[in-house]
Amino acid sequence: MHRFFISEDCLTESVVAIPSRLVHRLRHVLRMKAGDRIVVLDNSGWEYEVELRTVGAGRLEGVVIGKSPAAGEPQTRITLYQALLKGSKFETVVQKCTEVGATAFVPLICERCVAEEPAGNRVSRWQKIILEAAQQSRRGRIPVLYPVSRFKEACESAAGIAFMPWEGEVERGIGDVLRRSPEVGSAQEVSIFVGPEGGFSASEVEFALGCGIKTVSLGDRILRAETAGLVASAVTLYEFGELEGGYKVKGD
Ligand code: SAM
């Protein structure tokens, strides 16, 4: 069943006013008609099964026939602090990490960043990619894209268990950090710092350590920056038991 995020003001107790931007897609692209069903989400963590009905030319409504918690939303909230990357690599990061379950993204300016700060419609393009990936992967909430942040400010504001994949780390892995953290079990807040194509500088690593951010290895292979965030997010969710099945897909 197709899923769409809508703003909460489109939803009353039992009726959904389908926004006009969606009416066109439902009617003319997906060729849906009265009686068909879709799932709508208001970004609250709930999802609503609705049956479509026409209400006059060009307008569609949905009658709510079911409400349930959006099971595709992880309990563990990962904020990925990703250094700005060249080309479309940042788009790959936000798309893939949305699919796997990250809940927020903070674009970082690091010493070795070659990429410029996003200009023009680049940020709205990233937000569109996040929305589409959240719908496609059946997330219950849309991950948040925060404004670009400077590295030191980000280190000082990182919440929960914070770690930095760093290829210079040869002893500690993600599991060591997560399993040894006193908060594990209750903590559901994880901050992950991934560097740019040229990596973190020695002074950035030192500053992060000074802020209590632990360096971890992702193995003996050097991953591309756009791969490292995905691997670190997936391993973290696995460690928290969030990559197990059991999600009954509605109506598939
Ligand atoms: N110094 C790297 C090199 O020799 O090519 C460049 C940095 S790597 C392309 C980009 C980022 O991915 C790093 O800043 C780090 O955050 C992460 N990363 C890549 N491979 C890693 C590994 N094996 N262990 C930990 N972090 C890694």
PDB file of C-alpha atoms and ligand atoms in Angstrom:
ATOM      1  CA  MET A   1       0.000   0.000   0.000  1.00  0.00           C
ATOM      2  CA  HIS A   2       1.346   3.416  -0.961  1.00  0.00           C
ATOM      3  CA  ARG A   3       2.401   5.604   1.987  1.00  0.00           C
ATOM      4  CA  PHE A   4       2.478   9.376   2.146  1.00  0.00           C
ATOM      5  CA  PHE A   5       3.510  11.871   4.805  1.00  0.00           C
ATOM      6  CA  ILE A   6       0.981  14.687   5.145  1.00  0.00           C
ATOM      7  CA  SER A   7       0.865  17.689   7.452  1.00  0.00           C
ATOM      8  CA  GLU A   8      -1.063  17.048  10.637  1.00  0.00           C
ATOM      9  CA  ASP A   9      -3.592  19.765   9.849  1.00  0.00           C
ATOM     10  CA  CYS A  10      -4.897  17.595   6.973  1.00  0.00           C
ATOM     11  CA  LEU A  11      -6.028  15.018   9.501  1.00  0.00           C
ATOM     12  CA  THR A  12      -9.091  15.099  11.757  1.00  0.00           C
ATOM     13  CA  GLU A  13     -10.293  12.166  13.864  1.00  0.00           C
ATOM     14  CA  SER A  14     -11.824  10.253  10.979  1.00  0.00           C
ATOM     15  CA  VAL A  15     -11.177  12.144   7.753  1.00  0.00           C
ATOM     16  CA  VAL A  16      -8.044  13.086   5.837  1.00  0.00           C
ATOM     17  CA  ALA A  17      -8.151  15.977   3.423  1.00  0.00           C
ATOM     18  CA  ILE A  18      -5.739  14.778   0.729  1.00  0.00           C
ATOM     19  CA  PRO A  19      -3.435  17.710  -0.125  1.00  0.00           C
ATOM     20  CA  SER A  20      -3.727  18.888  -3.717  1.00  0.00           C
ATOM     21  CA  ARG A  21      -0.053  18.059  -4.444  1.00  0.00           C
ATOM     22  CA  LEU A  22      -0.999  14.426  -3.751  1.00  0.00           C
ATOM     23  CA  VAL A  23      -4.332  14.393  -5.555  1.00  0.00           C
ATOM     24  CA  HIS A  24      -2.623  14.711  -8.903  1.00  0.00           C
ATOM     25  CA  ARG A  25      -0.190  11.891  -8.129  1.00  0.00           C
ATOM     26  CA  LEU A  26      -2.891   9.580  -6.763  1.00  0.00           C
ATOM     27  CA  ARG A  27      -5.312  10.228  -9.586  1.00  0.00           C
ATOM     28  CA  HIS A  28      -3.165  10.615 -12.661  1.00  0.00           C
ATOM     29  CA  VAL A  29       0.070   8.819 -11.844  1.00  0.00           C
ATOM     30  CA  LEU A  30      -1.114   5.986  -9.635  1.00  0.00           C
ATOM     31  CA  ARG A  31      -4.575   5.958 -11.225  1.00  0.00           C
ATOM     32  CA  MET A  32      -6.268   5.484  -7.870  1.00  0.00           C
ATOM     33  CA  LYS A  33      -9.990   5.987  -7.405  1.00  0.00           C
ATOM     34  CA  ALA A  34     -12.634   6.103  -4.704  1.00  0.00           C
ATOM     35  CA  GLY A  35     -12.530   2.929  -2.612  1.00  0.00           C
ATOM     36  CA  ASP A  36      -8.786   2.439  -3.001  1.00  0.00           C
ATOM     37  CA  ARG A  37      -6.676   2.491   0.160  1.00  0.00           C
ATOM     38  CA  ILE A  38      -3.429   4.217   1.109  1.00  0.00           C
ATOM     39  CA  VAL A  39      -1.508   4.792   4.323  1.00  0.00           C
ATOM     40  CA  VAL A  40      -0.915   8.376   5.494  1.00  0.00           C
ATOM     41  CA  LEU A  41       1.452   9.492   8.250  1.00  0.00           C
ATOM     42  CA  ASP A  42       1.469  12.781  10.158  1.00  0.00           C
ATOM     43  CA  ASN A  43       5.069  12.458  11.403  1.00  0.00           C
ATOM     44  CA  SER A  44       3.825  11.660  14.909  1.00  0.00           C
ATOM     45  CA  GLY A  45       4.960   8.038  14.807  1.00  0.00           C
ATOM     46  CA  TRP A  46       1.382   6.908  14.013  1.00  0.00           C
ATOM     47  CA  GLU A  47       0.146   5.720  10.628  1.00  0.00           C
ATOM     48  CA  TYR A  48      -3.426   5.787   9.333  1.00  0.00           C
ATOM     49  CA  GLU A  49      -5.022   3.498   6.777  1.00  0.00           C
ATOM     50  CA  VAL A  50      -7.540   5.480   4.767  1.00  0.00           C
ATOM     51  CA  GLU A  51     -10.055   4.672   2.077  1.00  0.00           C
ATOM     52  CA  LEU A  52     -10.263   7.282  -0.673  1.00  0.00           C
ATOM     53  CA  ARG A  53     -13.493   9.001  -1.635  1.00  0.00           C
ATOM     54  CA  THR A  54     -14.045  11.796  -4.126  1.00  0.00           C
ATOM     55  CA  VAL A  55     -15.540  14.989  -2.908  1.00  0.00           C
ATOM     56  CA  GLY A  56     -16.142  16.953  -6.061  1.00  0.00           C
ATOM     57  CA  ALA A  57     -13.902  17.905  -8.927  1.00  0.00           C
ATOM     58  CA  GLY A  58     -10.229  17.613  -8.208  1.00  0.00           C
ATOM     59  CA  ARG A  59     -10.654  16.963  -4.486  1.00  0.00           C
ATOM     60  CA  LEU A  60     -10.067  13.719  -2.643  1.00  0.00           C
ATOM     61  CA  GLU A  61     -10.674  12.761   0.945  1.00  0.00           C
ATOM     62  CA  GLY A  62      -9.670   9.712   2.899  1.00  0.00           C
ATOM     63  CA  VAL A  63     -11.818   8.063   5.544  1.00  0.00           C
ATOM     64  CA  VAL A  64      -9.670   6.739   8.383  1.00  0.00           C
ATOM     65  CA  ILE A  65     -10.313   2.993   8.744  1.00  0.00           C
ATOM     66  CA  GLY A  66      -7.341   2.087  10.892  1.00  0.00           C
ATOM     67  CA  LYS A  67      -4.650   3.678  13.099  1.00  0.00           C
ATOM     68  CA  SER A  68      -1.497   1.969  14.343  1.00  0.00           C
ATOM     69  CA  PRO A  69       1.988   2.844  15.575  1.00  0.00           C
ATOM     70  CA  ALA A  70       4.376   3.139  12.633  1.00  0.00           C
ATOM     71  CA  ALA A  71       6.415   0.016  13.299  1.00  0.00           C
ATOM     72  CA  GLY A  72       9.147   1.001  10.849  1.00  0.00           C
ATOM     73  CA  GLU A  73      10.502   3.650  13.206  1.00  0.00           C
ATOM     74  CA  PRO A  74      13.540   2.646  15.284  1.00  0.00           C
ATOM     75  CA  GLN A  75      13.574   3.349  19.037  1.00  0.00           C
ATOM     76  CA  THR A  76      17.239   4.253  18.756  1.00  0.00           C
ATOM     77  CA  ARG A  77      17.679   7.816  17.521  1.00  0.00           C
ATOM     78  CA  ILE A  78      20.847   8.186  15.477  1.00  0.00           C
ATOM     79  CA  THR A  79      22.090  11.668  14.563  1.00  0.00           C
ATOM     80  CA  LEU A  80      24.632  11.384  11.770  1.00  0.00           C
ATOM     81  CA  TYR A  81      27.107  14.283  11.732  1.00  0.00           C
ATOM     82  CA  GLN A  82      28.370  13.911   8.160  1.00  0.00           C
ATOM     83  CA  ALA A  83      31.125  16.125   6.728  1.00  0.00           C
ATOM     84  CA  LEU A  84      30.095  17.893   3.522  1.00  0.00           C
ATOM     85  CA  LEU A  85      30.991  15.793   0.493  1.00  0.00           C
ATOM     86  CA  LYS A  86      31.593  16.505  -3.178  1.00  0.00           C
ATOM     87  CA  GLY A  87      29.045  15.938  -5.937  1.00  0.00           C
ATOM     88  CA  SER A  88      25.965  13.924  -5.115  1.00  0.00           C
ATOM     89  CA  LYS A  89      27.615  11.889  -2.352  1.00  0.00           C
ATOM     90  CA  PHE A  90      25.768  13.708   0.419  1.00  0.00           C
ATOM     91  CA  GLU A  91      22.499  12.767  -1.317  1.00  0.00           C
ATOM     92  CA  THR A  92      23.595   9.116  -1.177  1.00  0.00           C
ATOM     93  CA  VAL A  93      24.290   9.444   2.549  1.00  0.00           C
ATOM     94  CA  VAL A  94      20.898  10.926   3.454  1.00  0.00           C
ATOM     95  CA  GLN A  95      19.017   8.493   1.227  1.00  0.00           C
ATOM     96  CA  LYS A  96      20.713   5.307   2.419  1.00  0.00           C
ATOM     97  CA  CYS A  97      20.904   6.288   6.077  1.00  0.00           C
ATOM     98  CA  THR A  98      17.199   7.225   6.026  1.00  0.00           C
ATOM     99  CA  GLU A  99      16.402   3.782   4.683  1.00  0.00           C
ATOM    100  CA  VAL A 100      18.493   2.061   7.344  1.00  0.00           C
ATOM    101  CA  GLY A 101      17.007   4.140  10.199  1.00  0.00           C
ATOM    102  CA  ALA A 102      18.969   7.314  11.023  1.00  0.00           C
ATOM    103  CA  THR A 103      16.712   9.979  12.535  1.00  0.00           C
ATOM    104  CA  ALA A 104      18.669  13.200  11.941  1.00  0.00           C
ATOM    105  CA  PHE A 105      21.460  14.602   9.790  1.00  0.00           C
ATOM    106  CA  VAL A 106      23.867  17.443  10.552  1.00  0.00           C
ATOM    107  CA  PRO A 107      26.035  18.516   7.599  1.00  0.00           C
ATOM    108  CA  LEU A 108      29.492  19.324   8.980  1.00  0.00           C
ATOM    109  CA  ILE A 109      32.203  21.754   7.894  1.00  0.00           C
ATOM    110  CA  CYS A 110      35.552  20.066   8.603  1.00  0.00           C
ATOM    111  CA  GLU A 111      39.116  21.221   7.947  1.00  0.00           C
ATOM    112  CA  ARG A 112      39.559  18.945   4.957  1.00  0.00           C
ATOM    113  CA  CYS A 113      36.145  19.475   3.391  1.00  0.00           C
ATOM    114  CA  VAL A 114      36.514  20.210  -0.310  1.00  0.00           C
ATOM    115  CA  ALA A 115      32.764  20.586  -0.880  1.00  0.00           C
ATOM    116  CA  GLU A 116      31.273  24.053  -0.518  1.00  0.00           C
ATOM    117  CA  GLU A 117      28.376  24.788   1.798  1.00  0.00           C
ATOM    118  CA  PRO A 118      25.108  23.855   0.062  1.00  0.00           C
ATOM    119  CA  ALA A 119      23.633  26.722  -1.960  1.00  0.00           C
ATOM    120  CA  GLY A 120      20.513  27.239  -4.039  1.00  0.00           C
ATOM    121  CA  ASN A 121      18.034  24.425  -3.883  1.00  0.00           C
ATOM    122  CA  ARG A 122      20.563  21.848  -2.709  1.00  0.00           C
ATOM    123  CA  VAL A 123      19.150  21.666   0.838  1.00  0.00           C
ATOM    124  CA  SER A 124      15.561  21.317  -0.414  1.00  0.00           C
ATOM    125  CA  ARG A 125      16.771  18.595  -2.776  1.00  0.00           C
ATOM    126  CA  TRP A 126      18.305  16.741   0.206  1.00  0.00           C
ATOM    127  CA  GLN A 127      15.020  17.159   2.115  1.00  0.00           C
ATOM    128  CA  LYS A 128      13.061  15.761  -0.851  1.00  0.00           C
ATOM    129  CA  ILE A 129      15.393  12.741  -1.018  1.00  0.00           C
ATOM    130  CA  ILE A 130      14.932  12.161   2.726  1.00  0.00           C
ATOM    131  CA  LEU A 131      11.109  12.368   2.403  1.00  0.00           C
ATOM    132  CA  GLU A 132      11.024   9.926  -0.511  1.00  0.00           C
ATOM    133  CA  ALA A 133      13.393   7.500   1.213  1.00  0.00           C
ATOM    134  CA  ALA A 134      11.294   7.687   4.412  1.00  0.00           C
ATOM    135  CA  GLN A 135       8.118   6.864   2.482  1.00  0.00           C
ATOM    136  CA  GLN A 136       9.772   4.099   0.483  1.00  0.00           C
ATOM    137  CA  SER A 137      11.336   2.458   3.565  1.00  0.00           C
ATOM    138  CA  ARG A 138       8.117   2.750   5.598  1.00  0.00           C
ATOM    139  CA  ARG A 139       9.585   5.014   8.242  1.00  0.00           C
ATOM    140  CA  GLY A 140       7.158   6.411  10.827  1.00  0.00           C
ATOM    141  CA  ARG A 141       8.842   9.807  10.942  1.00  0.00           C
ATOM    142  CA  ILE A 142      10.773  11.928   8.472  1.00  0.00           C
ATOM    143  CA  PRO A 143      14.431  12.291   9.539  1.00  0.00           C
ATOM    144  CA  VAL A 144      15.389  15.883  10.340  1.00  0.00           C
ATOM    145  CA  LEU A 145      18.005  17.717   8.262  1.00  0.00           C
ATOM    146  CA  TYR A 146      19.656  20.345  10.468  1.00  0.00           C
ATOM    147  CA  PRO A 147      21.536  23.426   9.219  1.00  0.00           C
ATOM    148  CA  VAL A 148      25.236  23.109   8.389  1.00  0.00           C
ATOM    149  CA  SER A 149      27.329  23.114  11.554  1.00  0.00           C
ATOM    150  CA  ARG A 150      30.992  23.780  12.298  1.00  0.00           C
ATOM    151  CA  PHE A 151      32.883  20.744  13.606  1.00  0.00           C
ATOM    152  CA  LYS A 152      33.713  22.067  17.084  1.00  0.00           C
ATOM    153  CA  GLU A 153      30.164  23.280  17.782  1.00  0.00           C
ATOM    154  CA  ALA A 154      28.837  19.914  16.684  1.00  0.00           C
ATOM    155  CA  CYS A 155      31.237  18.045  18.972  1.00  0.00           C
ATOM    156  CA  GLU A 156      30.184  20.218  21.903  1.00  0.00           C
ATOM    157  CA  SER A 157      26.470  19.647  21.289  1.00  0.00           C
ATOM    158  CA  ALA A 158      26.501  15.917  20.450  1.00  0.00           C
ATOM    159  CA  ALA A 159      23.912  14.036  22.554  1.00  0.00           C
ATOM    160  CA  GLY A 160      23.867  10.515  23.977  1.00  0.00           C
ATOM    161  CA  ILE A 161      26.546   7.963  23.090  1.00  0.00           C
ATOM    162  CA  ALA A 162      28.879   9.793  20.680  1.00  0.00           C
ATOM    163  CA  PHE A 163      31.530   8.163  18.530  1.00  0.00           C
ATOM    164  CA  MET A 164      33.678   8.952  15.516  1.00  0.00           C
ATOM    165  CA  PRO A 165      34.639   6.318  12.977  1.00  0.00           C
ATOM    166  CA  TRP A 166      38.345   7.032  12.419  1.00  0.00           C
ATOM    167  CA  GLU A 167      40.646   4.899  10.307  1.00  0.00           C
ATOM    168  CA  GLY A 168      43.503   5.634  12.723  1.00  0.00           C
ATOM    169  CA  GLU A 169      41.717   3.736  15.517  1.00  0.00           C
ATOM    170  CA  VAL A 170      43.058   0.193  15.649  1.00  0.00           C
ATOM    171  CA  GLU A 171      41.638  -1.195  18.862  1.00  0.00           C
ATOM    172  CA  ARG A 172      38.129  -0.069  19.583  1.00  0.00           C
ATOM    173  CA  GLY A 173      35.106  -0.989  17.468  1.00  0.00           C
ATOM    174  CA  ILE A 174      31.518   0.248  17.617  1.00  0.00           C
ATOM    175  CA  GLY A 175      30.488  -2.743  19.694  1.00  0.00           C
ATOM    176  CA  ASP A 176      33.059  -1.866  22.362  1.00  0.00           C
ATOM    177  CA  VAL A 177      31.673   1.653  22.656  1.00  0.00           C
ATOM    178  CA  LEU A 178      28.033   0.620  22.698  1.00  0.00           C
ATOM    179  CA  ARG A 179      28.356  -2.455  24.900  1.00  0.00           C
ATOM    180  CA  ARG A 180      30.589  -0.719  27.436  1.00  0.00           C
ATOM    181  CA  SER A 181      28.499   2.434  27.663  1.00  0.00           C
ATOM    182  CA  PRO A 182      26.579   2.627  30.938  1.00  0.00           C
ATOM    183  CA  GLU A 183      23.655   4.140  29.070  1.00  0.00           C
ATOM    184  CA  VAL A 184      23.206   1.185  26.720  1.00  0.00           C
ATOM    185  CA  GLY A 185      19.865  -0.410  27.263  1.00  0.00           C
ATOM    186  CA  SER A 186      18.219   2.833  28.214  1.00  0.00           C
ATOM    187  CA  ALA A 187      20.032   5.207  25.862  1.00  0.00           C
ATOM    188  CA  GLN A 188      18.381   5.605  22.623  1.00  0.00           C
ATOM    189  CA  GLU A 189      20.376   8.624  21.535  1.00  0.00           C
ATOM    190  CA  VAL A 190      23.528   8.030  19.441  1.00  0.00           C
ATOM    191  CA  SER A 191      25.699  10.633  17.665  1.00  0.00           C
ATOM    192  CA  ILE A 192      27.998   9.460  14.869  1.00  0.00           C
ATOM    193  CA  PHE A 193      30.697  11.682  13.300  1.00  0.00           C
ATOM    194  CA  VAL A 194      31.948  10.812   9.801  1.00  0.00           C
ATOM    195  CA  GLY A 195      34.670  12.774   8.044  1.00  0.00           C
ATOM    196  CA  PRO A 196      35.088  14.090   4.498  1.00  0.00           C
ATOM    197  CA  GLU A 197      36.893  12.443   1.616  1.00  0.00           C
ATOM    198  CA  GLY A 198      40.222  13.528   3.101  1.00  0.00           C
ATOM    199  CA  GLY A 199      39.354  12.356   6.591  1.00  0.00           C
ATOM    200  CA  PHE A 200      39.441  14.162   9.934  1.00  0.00           C
ATOM    201  CA  SER A 201      42.571  16.132  10.817  1.00  0.00           C
ATOM    202  CA  ALA A 202      44.637  15.114  13.843  1.00  0.00           C
ATOM    203  CA  SER A 203      43.466  18.211  15.708  1.00  0.00           C
ATOM    204  CA  GLU A 204      39.804  17.378  14.952  1.00  0.00           C
ATOM    205  CA  VAL A 205      40.291  13.863  16.323  1.00  0.00           C
ATOM    206  CA  GLU A 206      41.954  15.290  19.410  1.00  0.00           C
ATOM    207  CA  PHE A 207      39.183  17.845  19.927  1.00  0.00           C
ATOM    208  CA  ALA A 208      36.496  15.184  19.549  1.00  0.00           C
ATOM    209  CA  LEU A 209      38.225  12.946  22.106  1.00  0.00           C
ATOM    210  CA  GLY A 210      38.391  15.921  24.429  1.00  0.00           C
ATOM    211  CA  CYS A 211      34.613  16.229  24.136  1.00  0.00           C
ATOM    212  CA  GLY A 212      34.170  12.591  25.157  1.00  0.00           C
ATOM    213  CA  ILE A 213      33.522  11.410  21.591  1.00  0.00           C
ATOM    214  CA  LYS A 214      35.146   8.003  21.201  1.00  0.00           C
ATOM    215  CA  THR A 215      37.069   6.992  18.077  1.00  0.00           C
ATOM    216  CA  VAL A 216      36.119   3.595  16.623  1.00  0.00           C
ATOM    217  CA  SER A 217      37.390   1.409  13.813  1.00  0.00           C
ATOM    218  CA  LEU A 218      35.110   0.171  11.021  1.00  0.00           C
ATOM    219  CA  GLY A 219      37.642  -2.546  10.154  1.00  0.00           C
ATOM    220  CA  ASP A 220      40.928  -2.743   8.258  1.00  0.00           C
ATOM    221  CA  ARG A 221      39.514  -1.492   4.991  1.00  0.00           C
ATOM    222  CA  ILE A 222      39.214   2.219   4.181  1.00  0.00           C
ATOM    223  CA  LEU A 223      35.578   3.038   3.384  1.00  0.00           C
ATOM    224  CA  ARG A 224      34.490   5.961   1.252  1.00  0.00           C
ATOM    225  CA  ALA A 225      32.979   8.717   3.341  1.00  0.00           C
ATOM    226  CA  GLU A 226      29.529   8.012   1.910  1.00  0.00           C
ATOM    227  CA  THR A 227      29.856   4.338   2.869  1.00  0.00           C
ATOM    228  CA  ALA A 228      31.134   4.871   6.408  1.00  0.00           C
ATOM    229  CA  GLY A 229      27.996   6.620   7.729  1.00  0.00           C
ATOM    230  CA  LEU A 230      25.762   3.849   6.410  1.00  0.00           C
ATOM    231  CA  VAL A 231      27.941   1.093   7.907  1.00  0.00           C
ATOM    232  CA  ALA A 232      28.220   2.876  11.268  1.00  0.00           C
ATOM    233  CA  SER A 233      24.449   3.497  11.411  1.00  0.00           C
ATOM    234  CA  ALA A 234      23.600  -0.081  10.446  1.00  0.00           C
ATOM    235  CA  VAL A 235      26.029  -1.617  12.962  1.00  0.00           C
ATOM    236  CA  THR A 236      24.692   0.659  15.708  1.00  0.00           C
ATOM    237  CA  LEU A 237      21.086  -0.312  14.971  1.00  0.00           C
ATOM    238  CA  TYR A 238      22.108  -3.962  14.857  1.00  0.00           C
ATOM    239  CA  GLU A 239      23.790  -3.637  18.270  1.00  0.00           C
ATOM    240  CA  PHE A 240      20.543  -2.202  19.630  1.00  0.00           C
ATOM    241  CA  GLY A 241      18.534  -5.083  18.136  1.00  0.00           C
ATOM    242  CA  GLU A 242      16.805  -2.839  15.598  1.00  0.00           C
ATOM    243  CA  LEU A 243      17.733  -4.829  12.514  1.00  0.00           C
ATOM    244  CA  GLU A 244      15.543  -7.784  13.316  1.00  0.00           C
ATOM    245  CA  GLY A 245      12.385  -8.691  11.422  1.00  0.00           C
ATOM    246  CA  GLY A 246       8.859  -8.775  12.723  1.00  0.00           C
ATOM    247  CA  TYR A 247       7.551  -5.746  10.982  1.00  0.00           C
ATOM    248  CA  LYS A 248       4.216  -6.872   9.573  1.00  0.00           C
ATOM    249  CA  VAL A 249       3.762  -4.890   6.442  1.00  0.00           C
ATOM    250  CA  LYS A 250       0.228  -3.542   6.217  1.00  0.00           C
ATOM    251  CA  GLY A 251      -1.780  -4.862   3.291  1.00  0.00           C
ATOM    252  CA  ASP A 252       1.149  -6.141   1.185  1.00  0.00           C
TER     253      ASP A 252
HETATM  254  N1  SAM B   1      42.054   8.780   5.652  1.00  0.00           N
HETATM  255  C1  SAM B   1      41.179   8.140   4.670  1.00  0.00           C
HETATM  256  C2  SAM B   1      42.006   7.512   3.543  1.00  0.00           C
HETATM  257  O1  SAM B   1      43.120   7.095   3.864  1.00  0.00           O
HETATM  258  O2  SAM B   1      41.517   7.457   2.402  1.00  0.00           O
HETATM  259  C3  SAM B   1      40.214   9.165   4.103  1.00  0.00           C
HETATM  260  C4  SAM B   1      38.967   9.302   4.961  1.00  0.00           C
HETATM  261  S1  SAM B   1      37.709   8.147   4.619  1.00  0.00           S
HETATM  262  C5  SAM B   1      37.584   8.196   2.885  1.00  0.00           C
HETATM  263  C6  SAM B   1      36.265   9.129   5.062  1.00  0.00           C
HETATM  264  C7  SAM B   1      35.723   8.885   6.467  1.00  0.00           C
HETATM  265  O3  SAM B   1      35.189   7.576   6.563  1.00  0.00           O
HETATM  266  C8  SAM B   1      36.727   8.985   7.584  1.00  0.00           C
HETATM  267  O4  SAM B   1      36.870  10.319   8.022  1.00  0.00           O
HETATM  268  C9  SAM B   1      36.105   8.106   8.661  1.00  0.00           C
HETATM  269  O5  SAM B   1      35.123   8.858   9.375  1.00  0.00           O
HETATM  270  C10 SAM B   1      35.417   7.026   7.865  1.00  0.00           C
HETATM  271  N2  SAM B   1      36.163   5.779   7.684  1.00  0.00           N
HETATM  272  C11 SAM B   1      36.511   5.215   6.513  1.00  0.00           C
HETATM  273  N3  SAM B   1      37.115   4.021   6.701  1.00  0.00           N
HETATM  274  C12 SAM B   1      37.150   3.815   8.049  1.00  0.00           C
HETATM  275  C13 SAM B   1      37.638   2.763   8.884  1.00  0.00           C
HETATM  276  N4  SAM B   1      38.203   1.657   8.363  1.00  0.00           N
HETATM  277  N5  SAM B   1      37.508   2.900  10.223  1.00  0.00           N
HETATM  278  C14 SAM B   1      36.945   4.005  10.757  1.00  0.00           C
HETATM  279  N6  SAM B   1      36.459   5.033  10.023  1.00  0.00           N
HETATM  280  C15 SAM B   1      36.556   4.941   8.670  1.00  0.00           C
END
